[in-house]
C-alpha positions as a Python dict, from the first residue, in 0.01 Angstrom:
ca = {
    (1, 'M'): (0, 0, 0),
    (2, 'E'): (215, 309, -36),
    (3, 'K'): (371, 392, -372),
    (4, 'F'): (656, 640, -405),
    (5, 'F'): (1001, 704, -549),
    (6, 'L'): (1346, 695, -388),
    (7, 'E'): (1642, 874, -546),
    (8, 'T'): (1973, 691, -569),
    (9, 'E'): (2316, 846, -522),
    (10, 'D'): (2355, 857, -901),
    (11, 'N'): (2020, 1038, -945),
    (12, 'I'): (1802, 748, -1060),
    (13, 'N'): (1440, 750, -946),
    (14, 'I'): (1343, 409, -809),
    (15, 'A'): (971, 324, -799),
    (16, 'V'): (872, 150, -475),
    (17, 'N'): (569, -36, -340),
    (18, 'H'): (555, -64, 40),
    (19, 'I'): (297, -288, 208),
    (20, 'K'): (270, -191, 575),
    (21, 'N'): (96, -429, 815),
    (22, 'N'): (273, -319, 1134),
    (23, 'H'): (524, -604, 1134),
    (24, 'K'): (867, -550, 1287),
    (25, 'E'): (1028, -740, 1000),
    (26, 'V'): (1035, -647, 633),
    (27, 'I'): (1117, -852, 327),
    (28, 'I'): (1250, -674, 20),
    (29, 'L'): (1169, -837, -315),
    (30, 'V'): (1427, -797, -592),
    (31, 'H'): (1321, -894, -944),
    (32, 'G'): (1546, -1000, -1230),
    (33, 'W'): (1577, -906, -1596),
    (34, 'F'): (1246, -840, -1773),
    (35, 'M'): (1032, -844, -1457),
    (36, 'T'): (887, -560, -1248),
    (37, 'K'): (742, -507, -902),
    (38, 'D'): (395, -481, -1058),
    (39, 'S'): (416, -797, -1268),
    (40, 'R'): (164, -1064, -1180),
    (41, 'A'): (432, -1282, -1021),
    (42, 'F'): (570, -1020, -786),
    (43, 'S'): (236, -859, -701),
    (44, 'S'): (97, -1198, -601),
    (45, 'L'): (409, -1299, -407),
    (46, 'A'): (411, -966, -222),
    (47, 'D'): (49, -1020, -119),
    (48, 'D'): (122, -1374, 3),
    (49, 'L'): (427, -1269, 204),
    (50, 'S'): (248, -969, 356),
    (51, 'A'): (62, -1206, 589),
    (52, 'Y'): (394, -1263, 766),
    (53, 'F'): (607, -952, 702),
    (54, 'D'): (582, -600, 576),
    (55, 'V'): (688, -610, 212),
    (56, 'I'): (887, -370, -5),
    (57, 'S'): (917, -429, -378),
    (58, 'F'): (1074, -197, -631),
    (59, 'D'): (1159, -160, -997),
    (60, 'C'): (1529, -178, -1072),
    (61, 'R'): (1653, 97, -1301),
    (62, 'G'): (1546, 50, -1660),
    (63, 'H'): (1235, -144, -1556),
    (64, 'G'): (875, -48, -1492),
    (65, 'K'): (831, 300, -1350),
    (66, 'S'): (1194, 356, -1246),
    (67, 'S'): (1416, 580, -1455),
    (68, 'G'): (1752, 498, -1611),
    (69, 'F'): (1877, 195, -1801),
    (70, 'Y'): (1929, -162, -1681),
    (71, 'T'): (2295, -259, -1645),
    (72, 'F'): (2257, -630, -1560),
    (73, 'T'): (2379, -595, -1196),
    (74, 'S'): (2656, -339, -1255),
    (75, 'K'): (2463, -46, -1104),
    (76, 'E'): (2150, -211, -967),
    (77, 'T'): (2349, -268, -647),
    (78, 'I'): (2299, 106, -590),
    (79, 'D'): (1922, 64, -632),
    (80, 'L'): (1906, -212, -373),
    (81, 'K'): (2126, -24, -126),
    (82, 'T'): (1896, 278, -157),
    (83, 'V'): (1593, 65, -70),
    (84, 'V'): (1768, -113, 218),
    (85, 'D'): (1878, 222, 363),
    (86, 'Y'): (1516, 337, 350),
    (87, 'A'): (1398, 20, 527),
    (88, 'K'): (1649, 65, 810),
    (89, 'S'): (1448, 361, 937),
    (90, 'F'): (1141, 146, 1002),
    (91, 'Y'): (1234, -214, 1085),
    (92, 'E'): (1418, -424, 1340),
    (93, 'K'): (1498, -695, 1087),
    (94, 'I'): (1548, -675, 711),
    (95, 'Y'): (1531, -977, 480),
    (96, 'L'): (1614, -995, 109),
    (97, 'I'): (1475, -1229, -155),
    (98, 'G'): (1607, -1200, -509),
    (99, 'F'): (1523, -1383, -829),
    (100, 'S'): (1768, -1462, -1112),
    (101, 'L'): (1984, -1149, -1152),
    (102, 'G'): (1798, -1018, -848),
    (103, 'G'): (1933, -1323, -669),
    (104, 'A'): (2283, -1216, -764),
    (105, 'L'): (2208, -866, -634),
    (106, 'V'): (2096, -982, -288),
    (107, 'L'): (2413, -1190, -249),
    (108, 'I'): (2636, -904, -363),
    (109, 'H'): (2461, -658, -132),
    (110, 'S'): (2487, -890, 166),
    (111, 'A'): (2857, -951, 101),
    (112, 'L'): (2945, -583, 59),
    (113, 'N'): (2724, -419, 321),
    (114, 'K'): (2651, -680, 589),
    (115, 'D'): (2339, -493, 698),
    (116, 'V'): (2059, -746, 643),
    (117, 'D'): (1948, -1031, 866),
    (118, 'K'): (1871, -1313, 622),
    (119, 'V'): (1887, -1373, 248),
    (120, 'I'): (1704, -1591, -3),
    (121, 'A'): (1864, -1628, -348),
    (122, 'V'): (1640, -1788, -612),
    (123, 'S'): (1799, -1908, -938),
    (124, 'A'): (2099, -1683, -880),
    (125, 'P'): (2379, -1705, -1139),
    (126, 'S'): (2731, -1763, -1012),
    (127, 'D'): (2867, -1558, -1303),
    (128, 'F'): (2664, -1342, -1543),
    (129, 'N'): (2887, -1443, -1834),
    (130, 'K'): (2806, -1812, -1780),
    (131, 'I'): (2428, -1787, -1785),
    (132, 'E'): (2304, -2048, -2031),
    (133, 'N'): (1983, -1868, -2141),
    (134, 'Q'): (1872, -2141, -2381),
    (135, 'M'): (1571, -1947, -2506),
    (136, 'W'): (1524, -2177, -2806),
    (137, 'K'): (1413, -2456, -2574),
    (138, 'K'): (1039, -2484, -2519),
    (139, 'E'): (1107, -2508, -2145),
    (140, 'A'): (1229, -2148, -2167),
    (141, 'W'): (1004, -1974, -2418),
    (142, 'L'): (671, -2133, -2325),
    (143, 'P'): (677, -2001, -1966),
    (144, 'T'): (791, -1664, -2102),
    (145, 'L'): (488, -1646, -2331),
    (146, 'K'): (256, -1748, -2047),
    (147, 'K'): (387, -1454, -1845),
    (148, 'F'): (341, -1206, -2132),
    (149, 'E'): (237, -866, -1997),
    (150, 'P'): (261, -593, -2265),
    (151, 'E'): (292, -300, -2024),
    (152, 'R'): (581, -470, -1844),
    (153, 'W'): (761, -583, -2159),
    (154, 'F'): (752, -240, -2318),
    (155, 'S'): (884, -74, -2002),
    (156, 'I'): (1223, -247, -2017),
    (157, 'R'): (1518, -25, -2111),
    (158, 'P'): (1854, -207, -2122),
    (159, 'S'): (2181, -17, -2129),
    (160, 'L'): (2387, -64, -2444),
    (161, 'I'): (2709, 9, -2255),
    (162, 'T'): (2902, -293, -2128),
    (163, 'R'): (3013, -246, -1767),
    (164, 'E'): (3217, -452, -1526),
    (165, 'K'): (3008, -678, -1304),
    (166, 'I'): (3078, -835, -966),
    (167, 'K'): (3070, -1213, -1000),
    (168, 'P'): (2868, -1370, -718),
    (169, 'F'): (3102, -1668, -688),
    (170, 'E'): (3390, -1430, -614),
    (171, 'I'): (3215, -1267, -316),
    (172, 'I'): (3001, -1550, -182),
    (173, 'K'): (3247, -1628, 100),
    (174, 'D'): (3193, -1273, 230),
    (175, 'V'): (2820, -1329, 285),
    (176, 'E'): (2760, -1355, 660),
    (177, 'A'): (2379, -1349, 676),
    (178, 'P'): (2208, -1691, 687),
    (179, 'T'): (2123, -1769, 326),
    (180, 'L'): (1869, -1998, 164),
    (181, 'F'): (1959, -2101, -190),
    (182, 'I'): (1670, -2211, -413),
    (183, 'A'): (1699, -2351, -764),
    (184, 'G'): (1481, -2519, -1026),
    (185, 'K'): (1586, -2867, -1133),
    (186, 'K'): (1474, -2799, -1492),
    (187, 'D'): (1599, -2439, -1523),
    (188, 'P'): (1716, -2378, -1883),
    (189, 'T'): (1830, -2022, -1809),
    (190, 'V'): (2038, -2042, -1491),
    (191, 'C'): (2115, -2413, -1461),
    (192, 'P'): (2126, -2563, -1109),
    (193, 'W'): (2505, -2598, -1113),
    (194, 'H'): (2520, -2222, -1050),
    (195, 'T'): (2343, -2277, -718),
    (196, 'E'): (2563, -2576, -641),
    (197, 'K'): (2872, -2361, -685),
    (198, 'L'): (2740, -2075, -473),
    (199, 'Y'): (2607, -2304, -202),
    (200, 'N'): (2930, -2502, -176),
    (201, 'E'): (3145, -2188, -157),
    (202, 'A'): (2930, -2006, 99),
    (203, 'L'): (3063, -2000, 456),
    (204, 'C'): (2749, -1861, 622),
    (205, 'T'): (2470, -2064, 778),
    (206, 'K'): (2300, -2198, 468),
    (207, 'K'): (2039, -2428, 322),
    (208, 'F'): (1955, -2550, -26),
    (209, 'E'): (1615, -2629, -176),
    (210, 'L'): (1579, -2782, -523),
    (211, 'F'): (1232, -2743, -676),
    (212, 'D'): (1104, -2966, -955),
    (213, 'S'): (1045, -2665, -1176),
    (214, 'I'): (1227, -2420, -1400),
    (215, 'H'): (1342, -2063, -1338),
    (216, 'A'): (1307, -1792, -1072),
    (217, 'E'): (946, -1671, -1027),
    (218, 'D'): (820, -1984, -1207),
    (219, 'L'): (909, -2180, -893),
    (220, 'Y'): (652, -1968, -710),
    (221, 'F'): (394, -1992, -990),
    (222, 'D'): (420, -2372, -1010),
    (223, 'E'): (406, -2441, -635),
    (224, 'P'): (297, -2121, -460),
    (225, 'E'): (213, -2274, -123),
    (226, 'K'): (535, -2475, -105),
    (227, 'F'): (742, -2178, -218),
    (228, 'V'): (593, -1935, 34),
    (229, 'N'): (615, -2187, 318),
    (230, 'T'): (978, -2262, 235),
    (231, 'C'): (1067, -1893, 246),
    (232, 'V'): (864, -1810, 558),
    (233, 'N'): (999, -2108, 753),
    (234, 'W'): (1355, -2002, 673),
    (235, 'L'): (1300, -1641, 769),
    (236, 'K'): (1096, -1710, 1083),
    (237, 'S'): (1327, -1977, 1228),
    (238, 'P'): (1564, -1842, 1495),
    (239, 'S'): (1916, -1829, 1356),
    (240, 'H'): (2047, -2064, 1626),
    (241, 'N'): (1798, -2330, 1508),
    (242, 'L'): (1912, -2319, 1147),
    (243, 'H'): (2135, -2603, 1037),
    (244, 'N'): (2351, -2626, 731),
    (245, 'Q'): (2256, -2885, 473),
    (246, 'T'): (2576, -3039, 341),
    (247, 'S'): (2641, -3082, -28),
    (248, 'E'): (2645, -3459, 23),
    (249, 'D'): (2272, -3438, 97),
    (250, 'I'): (2200, -3273, -237),
    (251, 'S'): (2166, -3435, -578),
    (252, 'F'): (2246, -3180, -849),
    (253, 'P'): (2208, -3230, -1222),
    (254, 'S'): (2550, -3255, -1381),
    (255, 'H'): (2717, -2942, -1521),
    (256, 'Q'): (2749, -2973, -1895),
}
């Protein structure tokens, strides 16, 4: 695995891990708030996916070994674009998978740039300002404690400046790449109705998978084989063989 830094257009140094196994396809992993490329979840997922694709993971600004401060999707779009531009020099096909706010980032990037082949959005919020984040519920704080990694937690540097954010539900109709939406039925942080809204509004070839779990990387932790197979099957299937799953086929928990 190669480790290096890429510099963004606004002079932020982005720390990158690049697993090269001579595949013609690459999948770029995009973490959310309070995670890093070197966290146990993303290190393990990168290893699992590297059997099928080359894998690039990176720390968004304000996380891990990257410089700067985290802006909750306002400027992390620049980070992702920098990594995608790097990948274009090496690969025939580029796939994105994002988790939580990283899920919002992959949708925003796909809508604005139209330069990736397929997208997977896991627990993506439709609107940052409507994230429930019910951290007082044991369903939220128990998994957080189980994932406690001191080095990761103390590397997080949030920006104290409030910036305008693109709302995924406002740009979802501009996403053209085939997109797999994944949500957790019991998610107390980004409730499944966010995915319902994004899925229903999307005009691209699309599919929805509802896991009997909670939030983002926890879907992978709880059912790693199912999660990896779901992602690989979506990415490896020829686009002309992908079929939309209609909202009538999906049973969502009610939005409260």
